[in-house]
PDB file of C-alpha atoms in Angstrom:
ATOM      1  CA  UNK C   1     -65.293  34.280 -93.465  1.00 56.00           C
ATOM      2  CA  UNK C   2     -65.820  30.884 -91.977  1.00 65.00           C
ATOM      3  CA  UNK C   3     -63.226  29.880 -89.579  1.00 80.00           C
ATOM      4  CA  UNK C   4     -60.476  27.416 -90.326  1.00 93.00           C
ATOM      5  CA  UNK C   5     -59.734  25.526 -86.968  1.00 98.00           C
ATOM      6  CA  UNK C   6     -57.342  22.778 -85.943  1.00 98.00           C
ATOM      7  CA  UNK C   7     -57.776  21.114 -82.651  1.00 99.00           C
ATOM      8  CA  UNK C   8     -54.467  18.860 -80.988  1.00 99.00           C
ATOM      9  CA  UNK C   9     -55.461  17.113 -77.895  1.00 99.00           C
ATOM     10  CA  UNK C  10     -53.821  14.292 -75.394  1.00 98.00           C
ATOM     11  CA  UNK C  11     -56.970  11.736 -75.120  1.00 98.00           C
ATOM     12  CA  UNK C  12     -56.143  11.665 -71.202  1.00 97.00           C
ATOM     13  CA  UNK C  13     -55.677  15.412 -70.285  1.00 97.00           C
ATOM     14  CA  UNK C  14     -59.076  16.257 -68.844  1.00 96.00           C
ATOM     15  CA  UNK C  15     -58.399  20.015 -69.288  1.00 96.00           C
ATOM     16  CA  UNK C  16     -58.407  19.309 -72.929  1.00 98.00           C
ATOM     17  CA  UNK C  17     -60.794  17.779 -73.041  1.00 98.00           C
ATOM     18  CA  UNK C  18     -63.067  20.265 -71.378  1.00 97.00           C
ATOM     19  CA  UNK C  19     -62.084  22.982 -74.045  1.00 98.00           C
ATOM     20  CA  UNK C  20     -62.871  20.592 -77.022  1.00 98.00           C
ATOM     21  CA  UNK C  21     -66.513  20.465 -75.436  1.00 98.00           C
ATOM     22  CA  UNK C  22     -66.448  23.925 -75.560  1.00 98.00           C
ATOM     23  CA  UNK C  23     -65.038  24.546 -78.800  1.00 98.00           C
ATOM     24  CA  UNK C  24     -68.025  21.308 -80.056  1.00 97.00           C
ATOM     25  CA  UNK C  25     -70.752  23.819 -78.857  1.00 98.00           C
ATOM     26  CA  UNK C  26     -68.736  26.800 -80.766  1.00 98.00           C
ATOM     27  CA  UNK C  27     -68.883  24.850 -84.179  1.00 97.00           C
ATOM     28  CA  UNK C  28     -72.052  23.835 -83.723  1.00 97.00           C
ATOM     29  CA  UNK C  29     -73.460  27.557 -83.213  1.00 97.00           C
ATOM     30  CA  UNK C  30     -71.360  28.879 -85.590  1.00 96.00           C
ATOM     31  CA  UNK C  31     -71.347  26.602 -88.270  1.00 95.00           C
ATOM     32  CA  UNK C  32     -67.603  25.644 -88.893  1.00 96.00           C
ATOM     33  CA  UNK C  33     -66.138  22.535 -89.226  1.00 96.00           C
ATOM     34  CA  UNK C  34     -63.048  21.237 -86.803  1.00 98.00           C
ATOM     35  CA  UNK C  35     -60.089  19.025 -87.618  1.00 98.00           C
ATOM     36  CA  UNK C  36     -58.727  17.104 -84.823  1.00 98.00           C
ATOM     37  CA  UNK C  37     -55.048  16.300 -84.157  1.00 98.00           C
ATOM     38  CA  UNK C  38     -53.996  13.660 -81.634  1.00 98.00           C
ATOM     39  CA  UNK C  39     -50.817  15.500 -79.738  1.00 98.00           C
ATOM     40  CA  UNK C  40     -48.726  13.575 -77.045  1.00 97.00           C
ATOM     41  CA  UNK C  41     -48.017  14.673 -73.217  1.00 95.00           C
ATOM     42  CA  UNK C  42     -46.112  11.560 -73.164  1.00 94.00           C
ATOM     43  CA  UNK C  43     -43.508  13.091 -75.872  1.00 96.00           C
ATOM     44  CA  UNK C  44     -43.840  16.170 -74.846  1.00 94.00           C
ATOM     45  CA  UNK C  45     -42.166  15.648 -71.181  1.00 91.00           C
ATOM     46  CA  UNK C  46     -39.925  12.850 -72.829  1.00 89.00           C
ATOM     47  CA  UNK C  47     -36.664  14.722 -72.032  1.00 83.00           C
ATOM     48  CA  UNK C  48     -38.161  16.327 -68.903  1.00 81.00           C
ATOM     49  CA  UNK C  49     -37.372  15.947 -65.415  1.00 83.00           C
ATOM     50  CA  UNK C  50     -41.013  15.252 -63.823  1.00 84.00           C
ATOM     51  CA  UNK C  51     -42.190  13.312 -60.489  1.00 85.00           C
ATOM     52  CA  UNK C  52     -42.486   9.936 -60.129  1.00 86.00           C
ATOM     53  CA  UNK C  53     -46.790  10.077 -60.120  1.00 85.00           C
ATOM     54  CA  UNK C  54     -46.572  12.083 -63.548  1.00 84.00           C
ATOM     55  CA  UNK C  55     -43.984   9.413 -65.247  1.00 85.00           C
ATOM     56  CA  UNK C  56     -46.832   6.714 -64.153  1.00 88.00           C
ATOM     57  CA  UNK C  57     -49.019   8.355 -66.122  1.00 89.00           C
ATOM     58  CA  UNK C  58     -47.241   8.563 -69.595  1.00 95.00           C
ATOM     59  CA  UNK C  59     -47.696   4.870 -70.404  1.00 95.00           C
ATOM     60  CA  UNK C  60     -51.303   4.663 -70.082  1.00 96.00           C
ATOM     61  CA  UNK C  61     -51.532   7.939 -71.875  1.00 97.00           C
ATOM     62  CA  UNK C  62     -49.192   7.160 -74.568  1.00 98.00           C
ATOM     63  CA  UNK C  63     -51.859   3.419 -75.553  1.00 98.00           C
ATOM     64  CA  UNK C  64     -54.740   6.222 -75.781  1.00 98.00           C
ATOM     65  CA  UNK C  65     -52.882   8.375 -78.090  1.00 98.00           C
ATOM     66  CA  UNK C  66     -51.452   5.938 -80.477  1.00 99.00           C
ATOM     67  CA  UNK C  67     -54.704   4.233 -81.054  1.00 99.00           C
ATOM     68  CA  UNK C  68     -56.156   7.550 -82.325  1.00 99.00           C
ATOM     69  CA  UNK C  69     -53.091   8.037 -84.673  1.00 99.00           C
ATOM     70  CA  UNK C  70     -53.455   4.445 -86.144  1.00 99.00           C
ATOM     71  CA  UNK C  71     -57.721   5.639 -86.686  1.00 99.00           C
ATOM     72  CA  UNK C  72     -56.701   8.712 -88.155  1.00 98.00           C
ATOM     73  CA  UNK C  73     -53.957   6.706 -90.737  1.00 98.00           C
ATOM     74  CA  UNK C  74     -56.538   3.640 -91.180  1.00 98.00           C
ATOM     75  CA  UNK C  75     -59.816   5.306 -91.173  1.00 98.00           C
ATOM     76  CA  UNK C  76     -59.210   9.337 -91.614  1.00 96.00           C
ATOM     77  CA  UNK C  77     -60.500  12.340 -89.845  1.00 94.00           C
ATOM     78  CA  UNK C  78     -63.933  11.821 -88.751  1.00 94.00           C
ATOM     79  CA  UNK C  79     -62.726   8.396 -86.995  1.00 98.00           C
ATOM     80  CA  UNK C  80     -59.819  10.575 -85.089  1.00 98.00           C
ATOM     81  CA  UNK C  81     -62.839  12.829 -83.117  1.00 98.00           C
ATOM     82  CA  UNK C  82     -65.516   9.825 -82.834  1.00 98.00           C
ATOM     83  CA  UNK C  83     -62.689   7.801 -81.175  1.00 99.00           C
ATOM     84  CA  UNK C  84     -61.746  11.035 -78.843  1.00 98.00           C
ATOM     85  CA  UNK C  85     -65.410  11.555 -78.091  1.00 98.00           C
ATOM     86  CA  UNK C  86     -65.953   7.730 -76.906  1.00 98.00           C
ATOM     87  CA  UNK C  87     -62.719   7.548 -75.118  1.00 98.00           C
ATOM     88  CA  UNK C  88     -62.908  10.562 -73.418  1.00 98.00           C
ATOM     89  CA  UNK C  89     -66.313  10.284 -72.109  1.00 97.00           C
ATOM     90  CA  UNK C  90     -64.947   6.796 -70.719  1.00 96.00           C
ATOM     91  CA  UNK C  91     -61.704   8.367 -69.025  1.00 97.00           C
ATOM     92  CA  UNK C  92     -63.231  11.984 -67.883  1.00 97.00           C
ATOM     93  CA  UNK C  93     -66.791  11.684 -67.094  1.00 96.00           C
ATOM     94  CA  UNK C  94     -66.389   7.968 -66.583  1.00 95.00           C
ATOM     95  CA  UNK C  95     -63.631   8.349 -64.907  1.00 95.00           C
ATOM     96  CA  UNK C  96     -62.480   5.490 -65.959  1.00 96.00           C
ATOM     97  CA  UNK C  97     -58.366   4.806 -65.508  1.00 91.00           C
ATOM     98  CA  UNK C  98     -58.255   1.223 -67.062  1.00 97.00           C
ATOM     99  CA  UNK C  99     -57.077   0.968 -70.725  1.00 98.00           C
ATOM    100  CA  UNK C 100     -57.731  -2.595 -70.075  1.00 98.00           C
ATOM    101  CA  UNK C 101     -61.645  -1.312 -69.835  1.00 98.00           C
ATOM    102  CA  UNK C 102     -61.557   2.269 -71.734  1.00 98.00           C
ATOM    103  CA  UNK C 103     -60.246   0.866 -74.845  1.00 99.00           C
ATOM    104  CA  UNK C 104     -62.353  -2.074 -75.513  1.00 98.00           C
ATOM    105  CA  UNK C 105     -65.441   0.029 -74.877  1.00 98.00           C
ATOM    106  CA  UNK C 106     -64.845   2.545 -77.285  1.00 98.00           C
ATOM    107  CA  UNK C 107     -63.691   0.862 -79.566  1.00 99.00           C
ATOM    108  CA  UNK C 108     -67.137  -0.850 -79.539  1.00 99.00           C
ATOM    109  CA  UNK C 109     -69.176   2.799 -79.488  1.00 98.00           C
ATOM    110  CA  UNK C 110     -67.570   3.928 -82.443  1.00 98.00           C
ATOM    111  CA  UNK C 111     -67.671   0.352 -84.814  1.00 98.00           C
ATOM    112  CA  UNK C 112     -63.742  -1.050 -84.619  1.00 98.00           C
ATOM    113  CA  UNK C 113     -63.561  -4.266 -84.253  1.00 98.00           C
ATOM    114  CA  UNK C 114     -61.831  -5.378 -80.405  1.00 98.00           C
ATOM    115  CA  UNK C 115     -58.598  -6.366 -82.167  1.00 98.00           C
ATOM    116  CA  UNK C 116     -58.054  -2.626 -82.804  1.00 99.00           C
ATOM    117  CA  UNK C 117     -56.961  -2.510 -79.544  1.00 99.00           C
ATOM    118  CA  UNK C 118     -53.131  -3.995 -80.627  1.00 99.00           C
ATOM    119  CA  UNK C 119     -52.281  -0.335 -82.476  1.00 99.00           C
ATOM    120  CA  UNK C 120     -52.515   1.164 -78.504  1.00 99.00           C
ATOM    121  CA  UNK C 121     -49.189  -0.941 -77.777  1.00 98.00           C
ATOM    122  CA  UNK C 122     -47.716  -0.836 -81.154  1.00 98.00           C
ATOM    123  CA  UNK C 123     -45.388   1.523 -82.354  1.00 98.00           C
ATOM    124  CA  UNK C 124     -46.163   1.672 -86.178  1.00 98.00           C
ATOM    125  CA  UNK C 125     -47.930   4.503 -86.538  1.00 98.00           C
ATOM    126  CA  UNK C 126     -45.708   6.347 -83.624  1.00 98.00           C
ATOM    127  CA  UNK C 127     -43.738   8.720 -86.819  1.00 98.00           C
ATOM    128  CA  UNK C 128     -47.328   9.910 -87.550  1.00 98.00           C
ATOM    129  CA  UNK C 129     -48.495  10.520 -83.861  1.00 98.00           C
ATOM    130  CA  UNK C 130     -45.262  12.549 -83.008  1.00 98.00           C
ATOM    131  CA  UNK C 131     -45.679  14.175 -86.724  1.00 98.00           C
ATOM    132  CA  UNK C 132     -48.314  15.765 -85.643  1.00 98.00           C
ATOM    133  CA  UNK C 133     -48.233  16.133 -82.049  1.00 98.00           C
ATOM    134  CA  UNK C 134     -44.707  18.858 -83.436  1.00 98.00           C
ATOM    135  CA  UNK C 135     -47.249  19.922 -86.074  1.00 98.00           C
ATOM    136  CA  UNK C 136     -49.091  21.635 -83.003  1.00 98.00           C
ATOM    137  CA  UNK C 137     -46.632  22.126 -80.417  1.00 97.00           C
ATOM    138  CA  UNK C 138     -43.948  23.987 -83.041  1.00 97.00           C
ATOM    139  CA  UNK C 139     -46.723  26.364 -83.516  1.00 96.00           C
ATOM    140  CA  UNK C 140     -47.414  27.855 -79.479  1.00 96.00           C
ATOM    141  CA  UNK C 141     -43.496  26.718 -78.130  1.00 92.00           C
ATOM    142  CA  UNK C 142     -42.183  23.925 -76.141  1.00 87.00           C
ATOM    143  CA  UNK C 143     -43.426  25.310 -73.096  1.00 88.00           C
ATOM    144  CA  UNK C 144     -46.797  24.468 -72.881  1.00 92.00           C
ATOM    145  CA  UNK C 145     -49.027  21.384 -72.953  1.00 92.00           C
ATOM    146  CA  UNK C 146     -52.398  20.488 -74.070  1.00 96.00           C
ATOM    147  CA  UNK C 147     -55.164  21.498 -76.381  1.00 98.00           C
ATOM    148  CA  UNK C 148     -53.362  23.254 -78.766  1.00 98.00           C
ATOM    149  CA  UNK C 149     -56.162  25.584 -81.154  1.00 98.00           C
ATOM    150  CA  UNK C 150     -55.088  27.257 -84.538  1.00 98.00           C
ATOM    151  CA  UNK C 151     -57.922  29.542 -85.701  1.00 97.00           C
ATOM    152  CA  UNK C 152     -57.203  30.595 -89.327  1.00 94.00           C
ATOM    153  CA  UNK C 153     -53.268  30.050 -88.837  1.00 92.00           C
ATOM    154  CA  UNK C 154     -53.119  31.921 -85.489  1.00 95.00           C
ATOM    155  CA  UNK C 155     -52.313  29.492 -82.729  1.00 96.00           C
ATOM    156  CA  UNK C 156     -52.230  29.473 -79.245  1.00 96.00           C
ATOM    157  CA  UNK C 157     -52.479  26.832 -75.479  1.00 96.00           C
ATOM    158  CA  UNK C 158     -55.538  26.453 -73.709  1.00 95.00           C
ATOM    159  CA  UNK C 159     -57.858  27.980 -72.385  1.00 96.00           C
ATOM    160  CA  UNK C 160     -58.021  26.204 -69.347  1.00 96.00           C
ATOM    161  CA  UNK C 161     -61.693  26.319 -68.262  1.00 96.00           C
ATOM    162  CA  UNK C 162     -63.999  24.348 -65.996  1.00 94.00           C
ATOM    163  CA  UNK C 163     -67.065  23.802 -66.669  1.00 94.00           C
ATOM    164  CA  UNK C 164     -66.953  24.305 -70.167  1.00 96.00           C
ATOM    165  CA  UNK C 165     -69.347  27.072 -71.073  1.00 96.00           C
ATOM    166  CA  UNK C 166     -72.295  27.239 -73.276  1.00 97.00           C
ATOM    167  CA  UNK C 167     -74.532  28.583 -75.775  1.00 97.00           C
ATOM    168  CA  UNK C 168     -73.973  32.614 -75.368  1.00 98.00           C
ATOM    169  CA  UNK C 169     -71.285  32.108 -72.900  1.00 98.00           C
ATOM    170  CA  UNK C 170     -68.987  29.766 -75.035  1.00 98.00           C
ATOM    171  CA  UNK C 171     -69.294  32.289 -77.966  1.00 98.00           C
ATOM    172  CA  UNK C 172     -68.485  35.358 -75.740  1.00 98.00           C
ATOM    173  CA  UNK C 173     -65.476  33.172 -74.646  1.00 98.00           C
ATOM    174  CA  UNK C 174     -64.361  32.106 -78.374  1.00 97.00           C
ATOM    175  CA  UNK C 175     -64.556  35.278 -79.355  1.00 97.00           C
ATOM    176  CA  UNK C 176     -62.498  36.986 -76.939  1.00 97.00           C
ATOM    177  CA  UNK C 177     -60.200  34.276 -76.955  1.00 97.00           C
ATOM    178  CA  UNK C 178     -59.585  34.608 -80.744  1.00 96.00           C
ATOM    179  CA  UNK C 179     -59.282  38.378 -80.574  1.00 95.00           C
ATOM    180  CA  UNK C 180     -56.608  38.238 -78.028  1.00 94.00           C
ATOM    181  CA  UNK C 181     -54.620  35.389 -80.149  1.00 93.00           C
ATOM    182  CA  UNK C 182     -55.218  37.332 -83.358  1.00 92.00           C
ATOM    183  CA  UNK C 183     -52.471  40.391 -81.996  1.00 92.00           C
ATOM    184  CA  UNK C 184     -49.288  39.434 -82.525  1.00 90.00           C
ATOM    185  CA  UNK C 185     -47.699  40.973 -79.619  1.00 92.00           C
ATOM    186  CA  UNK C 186     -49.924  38.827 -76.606  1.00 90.00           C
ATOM    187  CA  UNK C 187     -48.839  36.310 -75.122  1.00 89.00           C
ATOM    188  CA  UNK C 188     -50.025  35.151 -71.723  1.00 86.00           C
ATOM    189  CA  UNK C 189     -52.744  36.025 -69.386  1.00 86.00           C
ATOM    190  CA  UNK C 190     -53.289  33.641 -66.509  1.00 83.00           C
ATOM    191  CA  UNK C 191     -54.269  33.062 -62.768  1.00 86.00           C
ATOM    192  CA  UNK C 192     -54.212  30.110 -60.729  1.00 85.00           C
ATOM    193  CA  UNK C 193     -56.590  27.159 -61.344  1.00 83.00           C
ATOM    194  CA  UNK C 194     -58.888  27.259 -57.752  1.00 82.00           C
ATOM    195  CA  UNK C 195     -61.242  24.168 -59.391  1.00 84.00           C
ATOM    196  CA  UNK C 196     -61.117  20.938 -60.546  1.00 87.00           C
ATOM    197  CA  UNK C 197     -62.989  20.167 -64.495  1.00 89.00           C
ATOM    198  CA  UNK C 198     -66.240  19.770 -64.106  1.00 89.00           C
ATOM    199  CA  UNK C 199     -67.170  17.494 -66.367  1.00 86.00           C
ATOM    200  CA  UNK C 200     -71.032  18.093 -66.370  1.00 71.00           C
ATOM    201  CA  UNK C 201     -72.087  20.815 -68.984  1.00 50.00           C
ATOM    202  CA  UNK C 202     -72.991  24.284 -67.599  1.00 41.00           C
ATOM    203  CA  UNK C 203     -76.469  25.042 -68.412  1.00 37.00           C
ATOM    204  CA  UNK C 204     -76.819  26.598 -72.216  1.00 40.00           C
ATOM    205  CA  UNK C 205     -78.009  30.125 -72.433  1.00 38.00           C
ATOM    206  CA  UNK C 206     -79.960  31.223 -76.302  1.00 39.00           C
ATOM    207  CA  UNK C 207     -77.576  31.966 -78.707  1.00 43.00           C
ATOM    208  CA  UNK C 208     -78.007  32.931 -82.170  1.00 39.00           C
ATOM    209  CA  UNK C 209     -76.004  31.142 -84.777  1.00 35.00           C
ATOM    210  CA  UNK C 210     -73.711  33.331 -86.870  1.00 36.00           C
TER     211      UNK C 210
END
């Protein structure tokens, strides 16, 4: 059976955005198709207590994610992870912390015209955004952040991983991953982070597709 999988990232979490590398090279070996949900750190910690540095953050994130919501209402699915892909590589590898810069440039890579750039400070589409940003959170709890995965209904956070593995490596990963999500009784394994995302891809190893 080919697997059904929903992705939900935050544009600016660079963990996230190392898994949906990952889980790229995963569908590509394996043949499945992906559908890609823009989810919100900025809502998510809305009620939450967090430091000063963090709050900073939310505004810049929050432009990134409503732009993708007002691509995937305006221009559908394939728009939402083209737009991901060409911000991302701007904000992660670019490393690149100007929506004044990010914005305009991928907006260009992917074929939107520059005045696109109004839906990152407008609110209309912001019922959709949060929509589905509780479309994926609702599914793993409130207690957890960015990527959310659902793989044939089963949903769980994360992984967290850095560099983002490849060829035989990312499918040895996927499917452990999905075995341990699959039993309904598991619910955490984890150790502490000792590196930072590496952003460059980890050399790919032969894999066969299946």
């Amino acid at each position: 059976m080919t697997d059904s999988v929903d992705f939900w990232f935050d544009p600016s979490c660079p963990w996230a955005w190392m898994t949906s590398r990952w889980v790229d090279e995963v569908a590509r070996l394996r043949h499945f198709e992906v559908t890609w949900h823009v989810m919100s750190l900025a809502v998510l910690n809305e009620d939450q207590q967090v430091s000063e540095e963090y709050a900073a953050f939310f505004p810049r994130a929050l432009k990134y994610t409503r732009l993708v919501a007002a691509a995937n209402e305006l221009h559908g699915q394939a728009m939402v992870k083209a737009l991901y892909d060409a911000l991302g590589q701007q904000i992660h590898p670019g490393s690149n912390t100007n929506p004044d810069e990010v914005i305009p440039a991928a907006l260009a890579e992917v074929g939107l015209p520059a005045s696109f750039a109004a839906y990152a400070d407008s609110d209309e589409y912001d019922r959709q955004m949060r929509a589905s940003h509780f479309d994926g959170i609702n599914r793993v709890g409130q207690d957890v952040g960015t990527p959310v995965i659902a793989v044939n209904g089963v949903a769980f956070f994360g992984p967290v991983i850095s560099p983002a593995p490849m060829g035989e490596q990312a499918l040895a990963l996927w499917d452990g991953v999905v075995a341990l999500a699959s039993y309904d009784g598991f619910f955490e394994l984890k150790r502490s982070r000792t590196r930072e995302p590496i952003f460059a891809e980890a050399v790919s190893t032969s894999a066969s597709t299946k």
